Structures are given as C-alpha cells and as structure tokens.
Short mmCIF file of C-alpha atoms in Angstrom, two decimals:
data_model
loop_
_atom_site.label_atom_id
_atom_site.label_comp_id
_atom_site.label_asym_id
_atom_site.label_seq_id
_atom_site.Cartn_x
_atom_site.Cartn_y
_atom_site.Cartn_z
CA MET A 1145 50.00 -71.22 -107.66
CA PRO A 1146 51.12 -74.67 -108.36
CA ARG A 1147 53.18 -75.99 -104.84
CA PRO A 1148 56.36 -76.39 -105.11
CA ARG A 1149 57.45 -80.41 -106.01
CA THR A 1150 60.20 -79.64 -103.84
CA PRO A 1151 59.42 -78.68 -99.64
CA LEU A 1152 60.64 -75.52 -98.67
CA LEU A 1153 61.77 -76.71 -95.67
CA SER A 1154 63.34 -80.55 -94.11
CA ARG A 1155 65.17 -81.35 -91.35
CA GLU A 1156 68.13 -81.25 -93.09
CA ARG A 1157 67.70 -78.04 -94.74
CA ILE A 1158 67.36 -76.47 -91.52
CA ARG A 1159 70.18 -77.66 -89.65
CA ASP A 1160 72.96 -77.29 -92.83
CA VAL A 1161 71.73 -73.62 -92.66
CA ALA A 1162 72.28 -73.58 -89.03
CA LEU A 1163 75.68 -74.77 -89.25
CA GLU A 1164 76.19 -72.15 -92.06
CA LEU A 1165 74.95 -69.30 -89.92
CA ILE A 1166 77.17 -70.48 -86.78
CA ASP A 1167 80.54 -70.94 -89.47
CA GLU A 1168 79.87 -67.53 -90.96
CA HIS A 1169 78.81 -65.73 -87.20
CA GLY A 1170 79.38 -67.81 -84.42
CA LEU A 1171 76.99 -69.72 -82.23
CA SER A 1172 76.01 -67.12 -80.06
CA ALA A 1173 74.51 -65.28 -83.28
CA LEU A 1174 72.45 -68.41 -83.76
CA SER A 1175 68.50 -67.80 -82.91
CA MET A 1176 65.36 -69.51 -84.41
CA ARG A 1177 64.37 -66.22 -86.12
CA ARG A 1178 67.62 -65.61 -87.70
CA LEU A 1179 67.41 -68.66 -88.76
CA ALA A 1180 63.88 -68.69 -90.08
CA ASP A 1181 65.27 -65.43 -91.70
CA ALA A 1182 67.76 -67.21 -93.84
CA LEU A 1183 65.66 -69.98 -94.58
CA GLY A 1184 63.03 -67.04 -96.05
CA VAL A 1185 60.22 -68.28 -93.67
CA GLN A 1186 58.30 -67.30 -90.42
CA ALA A 1187 59.86 -68.55 -87.38
CA ALA A 1188 56.97 -70.61 -86.58
CA SER A 1189 57.41 -72.81 -89.53
CA LEU A 1190 60.80 -74.49 -88.08
CA TYR A 1191 58.87 -75.99 -84.95
CA THR A 1192 57.54 -78.29 -86.97
CA HIS A 1193 60.44 -79.93 -87.55
CA TYR A 1194 62.53 -78.39 -84.44
CA ALA A 1195 60.65 -77.91 -81.11
CA THR A 1196 63.58 -76.05 -80.27
CA LYS A 1197 67.01 -74.24 -80.87
CA ASP A 1198 68.59 -77.29 -78.77
CA ASP A 1199 67.36 -79.51 -80.98
CA VAL A 1200 68.85 -77.55 -84.14
CA LEU A 1201 72.35 -77.82 -82.48
CA ASP A 1202 71.88 -81.53 -81.56
CA ALA A 1203 71.32 -82.53 -85.14
CA VAL A 1204 74.63 -80.12 -86.14
CA ALA A 1205 76.67 -81.84 -83.74
CA ASN A 1206 75.23 -85.48 -85.39
CA LYS A 1207 75.96 -84.09 -88.66
CA LEU A 1208 79.54 -82.98 -87.74
CA ILE A 1209 80.51 -86.46 -85.43
CA ALA A 1210 79.01 -88.49 -88.11
CA ASP A 1211 82.48 -87.17 -90.27
CA VAL A 1212 84.53 -89.28 -87.45
CA ASP A 1213 86.39 -92.45 -88.17
CA THR A 1214 86.20 -94.88 -85.42
CA SER A 1215 87.29 -98.04 -87.92
CA GLY A 1216 90.82 -97.63 -86.45
CA PHE A 1217 90.16 -100.17 -83.56
CA GLU A 1218 89.78 -102.81 -85.49
CA GLN A 1219 93.46 -102.49 -86.17
CA GLY A 1220 94.43 -102.10 -81.93
CA TRP A 1221 93.97 -99.24 -79.70
CA ARG A 1222 96.77 -97.22 -80.28
CA GLN A 1223 95.93 -97.26 -84.16
CA GLY A 1224 91.89 -96.61 -82.89
CA LEU A 1225 92.56 -93.49 -80.82
CA LEU A 1226 94.80 -91.89 -84.05
CA THR A 1227 92.45 -92.44 -86.75
CA TRP A 1228 89.68 -91.29 -84.41
CA ALA A 1229 91.67 -88.14 -83.13
CA ARG A 1230 92.79 -86.93 -86.31
CA SER A 1231 89.25 -87.32 -88.06
CA TYR A 1232 87.45 -85.66 -84.90
CA HIS A 1233 90.03 -82.94 -85.15
CA ALA A 1234 89.55 -82.59 -89.24
CA ALA A 1235 85.61 -82.45 -88.92
CA LEU A 1236 86.10 -79.41 -85.87
CA THR A 1237 88.60 -77.47 -87.74
CA ALA A 1238 86.62 -77.38 -90.80
CA HIS A 1239 83.80 -75.77 -88.42
CA PRO A 1240 85.57 -74.03 -85.18
CA ASN A 1241 82.62 -72.07 -84.62
CA ALA A 1242 80.93 -75.13 -84.04
CA ALA A 1243 83.64 -76.51 -81.69
CA PRO A 1244 81.72 -75.19 -78.38
CA ILE A 1245 78.39 -77.55 -79.65
CA ILE A 1246 80.92 -80.67 -79.59
CA ALA A 1247 82.40 -79.46 -76.25
CA SER A 1248 78.99 -79.78 -74.41
CA GLY A 1249 79.07 -83.63 -74.36
CA THR A 1250 77.09 -86.67 -75.94
CA GLN A 1251 73.52 -85.58 -74.32
CA ARG A 1252 70.98 -87.26 -76.10
CA ARG A 1253 72.92 -87.17 -79.58
CA ASP A 1254 72.64 -90.43 -81.02
CA GLU A 1255 75.78 -90.03 -83.52
CA PHE A 1256 77.75 -88.97 -80.71
CA LEU A 1257 76.56 -91.62 -78.56
CA ASP A 1258 77.49 -93.98 -81.59
CA MET A 1259 81.46 -92.80 -81.29
CA ALA A 1260 81.66 -92.72 -77.45
CA ASN A 1261 80.81 -96.44 -77.98
CA ALA A 1262 82.85 -97.52 -80.45
CA VAL A 1263 86.10 -95.75 -78.91
CA HIS A 1264 85.10 -96.90 -75.18
CA GLY A 1265 84.67 -100.49 -77.05
CA GLY A 1266 87.59 -100.48 -78.64
CA LEU A 1267 89.75 -99.16 -75.19
CA VAL A 1268 88.01 -101.90 -73.08
CA GLY A 1269 88.78 -104.20 -76.36
CA GLY A 1270 92.57 -103.66 -76.24
CA GLY A 1271 92.98 -104.08 -72.45
CA TRP A 1272 92.05 -101.29 -70.84
CA PRO A 1273 90.13 -100.95 -67.59
CA ALA A 1274 86.72 -99.12 -68.30
CA ARG A 1275 87.71 -96.30 -66.02
CA ARG A 1276 91.00 -95.56 -67.78
CA ALA A 1277 89.40 -95.52 -71.44
CA THR A 1278 87.24 -92.99 -70.09
CA GLU A 1279 90.01 -90.99 -68.88
CA ILE A 1280 91.74 -91.55 -72.36
CA SER A 1281 88.63 -90.55 -74.24
CA GLY A 1282 88.29 -87.52 -72.28
CA ALA A 1283 92.11 -86.75 -72.33
CA VAL A 1284 91.80 -87.42 -76.52
CA LYS A 1285 88.92 -84.84 -76.60
CA TYR A 1286 90.03 -82.06 -74.49
CA LEU A 1287 93.29 -81.95 -77.03
CA VAL A 1288 90.95 -81.92 -80.06
CA ILE A 1289 88.61 -79.44 -78.92
CA GLY A 1290 91.43 -77.40 -77.74
CA ALA A 1291 93.74 -77.58 -81.18
CA ALA A 1292 90.34 -76.90 -83.01
CA SER A 1293 89.02 -73.94 -80.79
CA THR A 1294 91.85 -72.22 -79.80
CA PRO A 1295 94.52 -71.95 -82.49
CA PHE A 1296 98.41 -71.11 -81.42
CA ALA A 1297 100.00 -69.93 -83.99
CA SER A 1298 97.20 -67.15 -85.54
CA GLY A 1299 97.41 -65.52 -81.82
CA PHE A 1300 100.54 -63.87 -82.78
CA ALA A 1301 100.88 -60.23 -84.29
CA ASP A 1302 102.57 -60.07 -87.39
CA ASP A 1303 104.51 -56.80 -86.24
CA VAL A 1304 108.31 -57.42 -85.50
CA GLN A 1305 107.86 -54.10 -83.07
CA VAL A 1306 105.78 -55.57 -81.14
CA TYR A 1307 108.04 -58.40 -79.97
CA LEU A 1308 111.53 -56.42 -80.27
CA ASP A 1309 113.38 -54.82 -77.53
CA ARG A 1310 111.00 -56.34 -74.41
CA TYR A 1311 110.72 -60.11 -75.67
CA PRO A 1312 114.01 -61.31 -76.69
CA HIS A 1313 113.05 -64.67 -76.93
CA LEU A 1314 110.02 -63.90 -79.53
CA THR A 1315 111.87 -61.88 -81.83
CA GLN A 1316 110.72 -64.17 -84.59
CA ALA A 1317 107.06 -64.71 -83.24
CA HIS A 1318 105.93 -62.21 -86.02
CA ARG A 1319 106.40 -64.73 -88.64
CA LEU A 1320 104.13 -67.36 -87.15
CA ARG A 1321 100.74 -65.80 -88.44
CA SER A 1322 101.97 -66.65 -92.01
CA ASP A 1323 102.41 -70.29 -91.03
CA ALA A 1324 99.85 -70.33 -88.62
CA ALA A 1325 97.86 -73.42 -90.63
CA ARG A 1326 101.32 -75.99 -90.73
CA ILE A 1327 102.01 -74.64 -87.34
CA ASP A 1328 98.73 -75.54 -85.76
CA ARG A 1329 98.73 -78.71 -87.79
CA ASP A 1330 101.86 -79.93 -86.27
CA SER A 1331 101.34 -79.16 -83.21
CA PHE A 1332 98.13 -80.97 -82.63
CA GLU A 1333 99.82 -84.23 -84.15
CA LEU A 1334 102.88 -83.62 -81.59
CA GLY A 1335 100.58 -83.43 -79.07
CA LEU A 1336 98.87 -86.66 -79.86
CA GLN A 1337 101.76 -88.19 -80.62
CA ALA A 1338 103.01 -87.90 -77.57
CA LEU A 1339 99.84 -88.80 -75.65
CA VAL A 1340 99.47 -92.12 -77.04
CA ARG A 1341 103.23 -92.93 -76.94
CA GLY A 1342 102.80 -92.23 -73.44
CA LEU A 1343 99.76 -94.80 -72.58
CA GLU A 1344 100.37 -98.09 -71.54
CA PRO A 1345 97.67 -100.87 -70.17
CA GLY A 1346 97.32 -100.99 -66.72
CA PRO A 1347 94.73 -100.22 -63.93
#
C-alpha cells in the first residue's frame, strides 16, 4: 500500500485538533489519548511531535495569541491599549474554553512573550515607568480574561418567575439572556474605556 502523500500528523494538525476538542468539550476533557483518538492514531505517535500535553497547550496558546494585535502602540499608549485589549478579547471570546490556558501566563510561550514584550515596550515608550507598565498590562489582562471566561448576561435565567416578588430590582433580568452577546460586548467595552480614561502617566 503506497504511503500517503501528506503526513497524517504534523505539529500544526495536532495543535488545531486539540483546540477543537477544547472548544467542544472543555479544557479538562483534553488528554493525549483523547487527542490521539480524534486524530485516528495511537497516543505514542503524538510524542514524536510534542513531548507532553503541556507542550500541546503551549502550542494552542501561541496560536490564539498570534491573532492579537499590538500594532496600536505605534499611535501612542492609549490607542495601543485599546487595540491590544479588543483584539485580545476577540481572540479569547472565539475560544472561551481555552481562556484558562492564557490565564496561566507567558511561561516559555514565544507568541505570548512577543506580545508581552510589545505591550511593555509600548507603555514604557509612552512614558510609563516599568513597574506601572507591568501593572497596567495586568489590569488589562484581568479585564480581558474575566470578560472572555465569565460572561455576565447569559448567567441570568430567562424565567421571569425567578425574579418576581422576591427581587424587585431584577424584574427585567429574564430579558438579559436573549441579548447576552451585545450586553457582554458592551460591558467589556465600558470597562476598557473606563480603565484607559482613568490612566495618567506617573510613578
């Protein structure tokens, strides 16, 4: 039987299928055995491409972060933060089950380190002391990851009886679920704008 022209496995294919599994089943459901099953191979075959599951997760993190735009810092630190935060948020809301991977930090992830380097450089270049630049980066990360991983509006029941009588200030809360995407998007933007407006360079 002739060998297939295209290799069955590659680092990119393994990474992409891992992300698909995370999207569908959640991060806790991912294992090397389950990933191998989805790829139609034995688990041992994966280890010639990735030594550990953590290495696969690093590759997934790099894939997501590669889509984040830090070019706004060329137009100043405020525009840089807005562009960065919005694209960061968009990358994670497209894959909310993967948010915990990003929340775990840069570690040795090349794309993540490139992003952190660009953001820190943009803030310091805009006049912020290094320590404050680090704190600002952290504040934006908390906002982005919180918004991507804990949607607000969809957490309310759509049954009006849950709120009537006992919760007089929540009698319209049953409407939130039907408009959850817009509310969550606008809530994130409100928080981001408030954060950026409240910043002033200084020690």
